[in-house]
Tab-separated table of C-alpha atoms in Angstrom:
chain	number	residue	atom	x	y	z
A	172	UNK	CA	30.379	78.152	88.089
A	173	UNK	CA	33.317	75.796	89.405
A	174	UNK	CA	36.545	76.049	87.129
A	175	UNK	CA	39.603	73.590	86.730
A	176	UNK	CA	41.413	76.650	86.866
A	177	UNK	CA	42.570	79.971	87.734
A	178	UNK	CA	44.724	81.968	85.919
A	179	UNK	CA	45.822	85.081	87.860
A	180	UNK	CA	47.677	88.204	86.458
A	181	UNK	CA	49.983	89.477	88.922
A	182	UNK	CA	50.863	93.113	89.039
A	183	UNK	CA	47.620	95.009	89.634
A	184	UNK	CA	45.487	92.293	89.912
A	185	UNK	CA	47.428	90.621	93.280
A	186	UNK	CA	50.561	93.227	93.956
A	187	UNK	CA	49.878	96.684	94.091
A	188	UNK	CA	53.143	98.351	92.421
A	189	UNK	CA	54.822	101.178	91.229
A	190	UNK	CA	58.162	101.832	89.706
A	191	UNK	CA	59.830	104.707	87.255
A	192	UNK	CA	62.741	103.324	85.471
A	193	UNK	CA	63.586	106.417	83.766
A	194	UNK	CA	64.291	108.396	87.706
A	195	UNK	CA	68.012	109.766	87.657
A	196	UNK	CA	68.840	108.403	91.117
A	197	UNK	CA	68.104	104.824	90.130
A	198	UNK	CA	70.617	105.238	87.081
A	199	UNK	CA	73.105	106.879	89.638
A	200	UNK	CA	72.923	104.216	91.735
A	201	UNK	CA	73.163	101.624	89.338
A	202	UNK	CA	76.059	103.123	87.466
A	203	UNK	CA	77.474	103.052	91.389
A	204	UNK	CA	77.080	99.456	91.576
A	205	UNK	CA	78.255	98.560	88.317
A	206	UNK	CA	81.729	100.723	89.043
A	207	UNK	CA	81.971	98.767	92.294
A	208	UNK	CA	82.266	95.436	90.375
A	209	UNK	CA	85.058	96.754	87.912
A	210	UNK	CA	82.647	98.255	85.622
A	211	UNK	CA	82.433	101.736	85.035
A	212	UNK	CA	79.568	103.953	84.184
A	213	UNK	CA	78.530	107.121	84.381
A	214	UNK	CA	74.863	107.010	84.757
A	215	UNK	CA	74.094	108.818	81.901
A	216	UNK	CA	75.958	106.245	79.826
A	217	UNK	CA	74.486	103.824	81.506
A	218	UNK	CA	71.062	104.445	81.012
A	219	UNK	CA	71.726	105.029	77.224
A	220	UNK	CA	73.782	101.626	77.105
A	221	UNK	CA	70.797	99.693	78.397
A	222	UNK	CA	67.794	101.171	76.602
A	223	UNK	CA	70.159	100.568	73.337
A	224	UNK	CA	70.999	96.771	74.640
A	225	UNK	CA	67.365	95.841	75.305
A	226	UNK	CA	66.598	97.619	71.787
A	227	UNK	CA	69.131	94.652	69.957
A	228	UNK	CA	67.351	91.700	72.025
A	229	UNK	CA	66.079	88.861	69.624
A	230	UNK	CA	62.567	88.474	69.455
A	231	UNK	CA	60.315	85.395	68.449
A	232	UNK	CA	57.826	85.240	65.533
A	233	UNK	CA	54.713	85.600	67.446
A	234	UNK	CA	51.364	88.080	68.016
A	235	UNK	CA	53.241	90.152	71.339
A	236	UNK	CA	56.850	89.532	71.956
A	237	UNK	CA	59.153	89.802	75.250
A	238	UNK	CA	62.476	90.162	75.450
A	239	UNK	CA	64.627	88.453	78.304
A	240	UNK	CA	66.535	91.542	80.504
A	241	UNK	CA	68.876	89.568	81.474
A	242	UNK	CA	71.418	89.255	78.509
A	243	UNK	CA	71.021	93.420	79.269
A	244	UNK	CA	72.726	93.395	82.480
A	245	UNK	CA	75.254	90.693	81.585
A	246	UNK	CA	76.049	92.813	78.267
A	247	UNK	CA	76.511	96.055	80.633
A	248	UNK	CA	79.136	94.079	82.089
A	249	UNK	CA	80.467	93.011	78.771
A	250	UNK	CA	80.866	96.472	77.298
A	251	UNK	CA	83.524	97.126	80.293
A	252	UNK	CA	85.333	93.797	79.728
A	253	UNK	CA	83.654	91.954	82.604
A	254	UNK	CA	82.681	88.373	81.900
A	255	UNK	CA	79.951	87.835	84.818
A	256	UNK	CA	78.301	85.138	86.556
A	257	UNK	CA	74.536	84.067	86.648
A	258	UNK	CA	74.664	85.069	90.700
A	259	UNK	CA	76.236	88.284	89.269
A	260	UNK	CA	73.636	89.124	86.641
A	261	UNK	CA	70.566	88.095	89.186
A	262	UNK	CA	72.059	90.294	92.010
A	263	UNK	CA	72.773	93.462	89.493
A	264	UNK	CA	68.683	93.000	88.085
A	265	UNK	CA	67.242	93.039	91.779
A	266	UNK	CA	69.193	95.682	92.560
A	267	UNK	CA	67.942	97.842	89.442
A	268	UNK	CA	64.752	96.810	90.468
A	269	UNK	CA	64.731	97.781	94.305
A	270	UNK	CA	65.940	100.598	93.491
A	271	UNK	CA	63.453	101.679	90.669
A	272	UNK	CA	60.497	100.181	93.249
A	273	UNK	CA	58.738	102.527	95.996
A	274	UNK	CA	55.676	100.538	96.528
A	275	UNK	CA	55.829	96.948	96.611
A	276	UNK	CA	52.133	95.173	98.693
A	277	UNK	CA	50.009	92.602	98.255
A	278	UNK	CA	46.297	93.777	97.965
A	279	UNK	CA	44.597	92.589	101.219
A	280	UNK	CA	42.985	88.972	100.873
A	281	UNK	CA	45.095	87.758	98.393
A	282	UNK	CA	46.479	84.817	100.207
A	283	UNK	CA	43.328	83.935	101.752
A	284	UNK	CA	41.651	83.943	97.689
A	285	UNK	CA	44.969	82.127	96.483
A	286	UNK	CA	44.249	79.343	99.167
A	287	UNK	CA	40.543	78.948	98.993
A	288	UNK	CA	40.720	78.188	95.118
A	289	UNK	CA	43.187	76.185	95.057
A	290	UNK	CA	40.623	74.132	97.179
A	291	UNK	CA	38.888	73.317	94.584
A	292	UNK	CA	40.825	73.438	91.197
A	293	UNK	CA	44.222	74.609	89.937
A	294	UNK	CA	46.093	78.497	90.375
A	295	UNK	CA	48.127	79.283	87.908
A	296	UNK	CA	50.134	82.665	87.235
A	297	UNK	CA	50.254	84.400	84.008
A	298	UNK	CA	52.726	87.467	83.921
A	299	UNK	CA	54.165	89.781	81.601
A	300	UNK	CA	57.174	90.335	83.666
A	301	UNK	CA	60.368	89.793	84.209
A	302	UNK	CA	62.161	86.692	85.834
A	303	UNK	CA	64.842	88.260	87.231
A	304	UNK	CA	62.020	90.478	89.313
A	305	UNK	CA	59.277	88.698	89.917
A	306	UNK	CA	60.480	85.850	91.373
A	307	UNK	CA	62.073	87.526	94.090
A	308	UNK	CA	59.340	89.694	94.565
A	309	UNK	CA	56.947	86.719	94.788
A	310	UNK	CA	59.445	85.420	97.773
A	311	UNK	CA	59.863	88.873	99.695
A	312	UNK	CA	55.291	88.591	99.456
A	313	UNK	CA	54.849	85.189	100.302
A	314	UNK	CA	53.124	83.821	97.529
A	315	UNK	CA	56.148	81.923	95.422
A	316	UNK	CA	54.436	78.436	96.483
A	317	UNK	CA	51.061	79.756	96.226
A	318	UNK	CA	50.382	78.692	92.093
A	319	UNK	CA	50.532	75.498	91.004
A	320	UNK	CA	52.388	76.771	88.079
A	321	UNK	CA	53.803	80.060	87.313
A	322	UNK	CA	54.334	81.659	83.939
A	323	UNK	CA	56.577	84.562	83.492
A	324	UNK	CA	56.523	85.925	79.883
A	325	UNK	CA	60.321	86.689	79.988
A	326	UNK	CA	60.939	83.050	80.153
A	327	UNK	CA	59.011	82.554	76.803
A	328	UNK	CA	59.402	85.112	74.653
A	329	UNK	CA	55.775	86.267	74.401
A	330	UNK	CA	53.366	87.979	76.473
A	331	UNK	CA	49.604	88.919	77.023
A	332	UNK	CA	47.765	89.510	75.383
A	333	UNK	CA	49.626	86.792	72.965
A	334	UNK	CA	47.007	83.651	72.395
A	335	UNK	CA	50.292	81.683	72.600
A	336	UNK	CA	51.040	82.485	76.016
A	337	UNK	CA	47.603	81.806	77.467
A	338	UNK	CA	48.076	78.210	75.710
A	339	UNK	CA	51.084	77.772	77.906
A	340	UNK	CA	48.445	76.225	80.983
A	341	UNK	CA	46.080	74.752	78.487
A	342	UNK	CA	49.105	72.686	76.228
A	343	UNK	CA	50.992	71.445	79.848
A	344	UNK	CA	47.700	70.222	82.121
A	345	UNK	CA	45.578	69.393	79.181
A	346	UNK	CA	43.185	71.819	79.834
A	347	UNK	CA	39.800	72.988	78.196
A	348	UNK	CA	40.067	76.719	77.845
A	349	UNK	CA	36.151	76.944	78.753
A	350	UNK	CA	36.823	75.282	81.637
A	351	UNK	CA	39.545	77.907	82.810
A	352	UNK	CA	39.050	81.756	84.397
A	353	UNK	CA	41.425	84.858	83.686
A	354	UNK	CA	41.467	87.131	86.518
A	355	UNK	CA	43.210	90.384	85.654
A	356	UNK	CA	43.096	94.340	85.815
A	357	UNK	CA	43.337	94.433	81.957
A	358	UNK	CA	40.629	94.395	79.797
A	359	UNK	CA	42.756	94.276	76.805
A	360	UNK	CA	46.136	92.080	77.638
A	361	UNK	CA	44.564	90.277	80.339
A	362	UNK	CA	40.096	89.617	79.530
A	363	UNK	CA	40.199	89.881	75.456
A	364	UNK	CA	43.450	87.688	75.823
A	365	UNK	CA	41.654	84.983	77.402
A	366	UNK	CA	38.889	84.927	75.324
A	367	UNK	CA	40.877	84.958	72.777
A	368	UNK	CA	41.331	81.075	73.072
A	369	UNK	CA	38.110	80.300	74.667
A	370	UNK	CA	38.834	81.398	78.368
A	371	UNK	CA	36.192	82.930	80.816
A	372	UNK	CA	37.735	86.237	82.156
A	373	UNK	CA	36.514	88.637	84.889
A	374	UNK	CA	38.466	91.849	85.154
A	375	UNK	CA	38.694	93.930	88.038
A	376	UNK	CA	39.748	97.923	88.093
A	377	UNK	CA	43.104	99.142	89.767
A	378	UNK	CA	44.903	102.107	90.279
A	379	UNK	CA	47.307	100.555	87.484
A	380	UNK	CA	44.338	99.444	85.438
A	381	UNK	CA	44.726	101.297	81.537
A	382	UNK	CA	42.927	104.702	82.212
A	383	UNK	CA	41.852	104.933	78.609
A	384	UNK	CA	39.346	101.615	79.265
A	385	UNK	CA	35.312	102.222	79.826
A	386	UNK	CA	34.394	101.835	82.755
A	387	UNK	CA	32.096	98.557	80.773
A	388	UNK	CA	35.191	96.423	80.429
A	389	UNK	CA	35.585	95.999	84.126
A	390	UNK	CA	33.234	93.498	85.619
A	391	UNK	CA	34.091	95.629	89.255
A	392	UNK	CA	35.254	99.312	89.394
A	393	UNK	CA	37.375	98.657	92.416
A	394	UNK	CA	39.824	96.133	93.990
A	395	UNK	CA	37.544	93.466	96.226
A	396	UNK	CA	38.873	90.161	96.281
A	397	UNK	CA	36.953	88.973	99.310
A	398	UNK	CA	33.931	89.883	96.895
A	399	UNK	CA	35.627	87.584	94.337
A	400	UNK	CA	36.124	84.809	96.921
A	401	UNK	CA	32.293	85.126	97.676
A	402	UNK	CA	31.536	84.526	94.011
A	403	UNK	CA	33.867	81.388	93.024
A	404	UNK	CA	34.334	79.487	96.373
């Protein structure tokens, strides 16, 4: 079957990624970088001062919330008497996140998938992510122009598996949600999300995939987008 379009999830599904935010050195080296701009931290501080920061964000009234990080990092600032910029606040967020990174790919064929469907219908991103990370990361892959629309759940306050964030695509093109396809590595945020407001959804299995999901909820046990390709172009 031939959609209109193709939602994509991002991390695990098309970037293969790992981070640890809660690794000493990257709250060493961020309490380094925040001292060199007039703000100073011991790490230790630091890392209590954010978690408690993102704990106070406002939330909206929905099914799944998500907070914005940014208002974190400016408010680190803040605490230390530092009033900073937007370029300040983006620079300070993809530093935390290089730094909390140490793999950072894109699974092989992902371009060549990306291209060949949006041959034939609309690509769209949905991510539960943050703004400040992904979009750079999207640039660094080579894939920021590759959606015809991209959805980051920081930038609405909700997230998958939230029915109000998959209605995002469907409100703005005027889309039927049986006409669309969720491709994720999530059975629950990503497939029962979808279907959730009528979507198809095909779910693949990653090394990020949840590890407490039956192996039934995947409709492939292993990363193959070229076998994806084969099947929808």
């Amino acid at each position: 079957m031939k959609y209109d379009a193709y939602c994509f999830d991002l991390y695990g599904t098309l970037i293969d990624i790992r981070t640890d935010e809660s690794d000493p050195a990257l709250w060493a080296a961020l309490a380094a970088r925040y001292s060199a701009e007039g703000a100073s931290w011991t790490a230790s501080a630091l890392q209590a001062a954010y978690q408690e920061e993102a704990g106070r964000q406002p939330v909206k009234d929905t099914a799944c919330p998500e907070i914005d990080l940014a208002p974190v990092f400016a408010a680190l600032y803040r605490r230390r008497g530092i009033e900073p910029s937007a370029a300040q606040i983006a620079e300070t967020a993809w530093f935390f996140r290089r730094k909390s990174t140490s793999r950072l790919r894109l699974y092989a064929g992902v371009k060549e998938l990306l291209a060949a469907l949006r041959a034939q219908g609309k690509v769209i991103l949905l991510s539960n992510a943050q703004h400040l990370f992904t979009m750079p990361e999207l640039k660094r892959l080579g894939i920021d122009t590759a959606f015809d629309r991209i959805y980051i759940s920081s930038d609405y306050g909700c997230k998958k598996p939230d029915p109000a964030f998959f209605a995002l695509p469907l409100n703005e093109f005027g889309l039927l949600p049986e006409r669309c396809l969720m491709i994720g590595n999530d059975p629950y945020c990503d497939a029962d999300g979808a279907r959730s407001v009528g979507m198809d959804a095909w779910c693949i299995r990653t090394a990020i995939s949840p590890q407490d999901a039956a192996p039934d909820r995947f409709d492939q046990l292993r990363m193959n987008l070229k076998a994806l390709q084969n099947r929808l172009c």
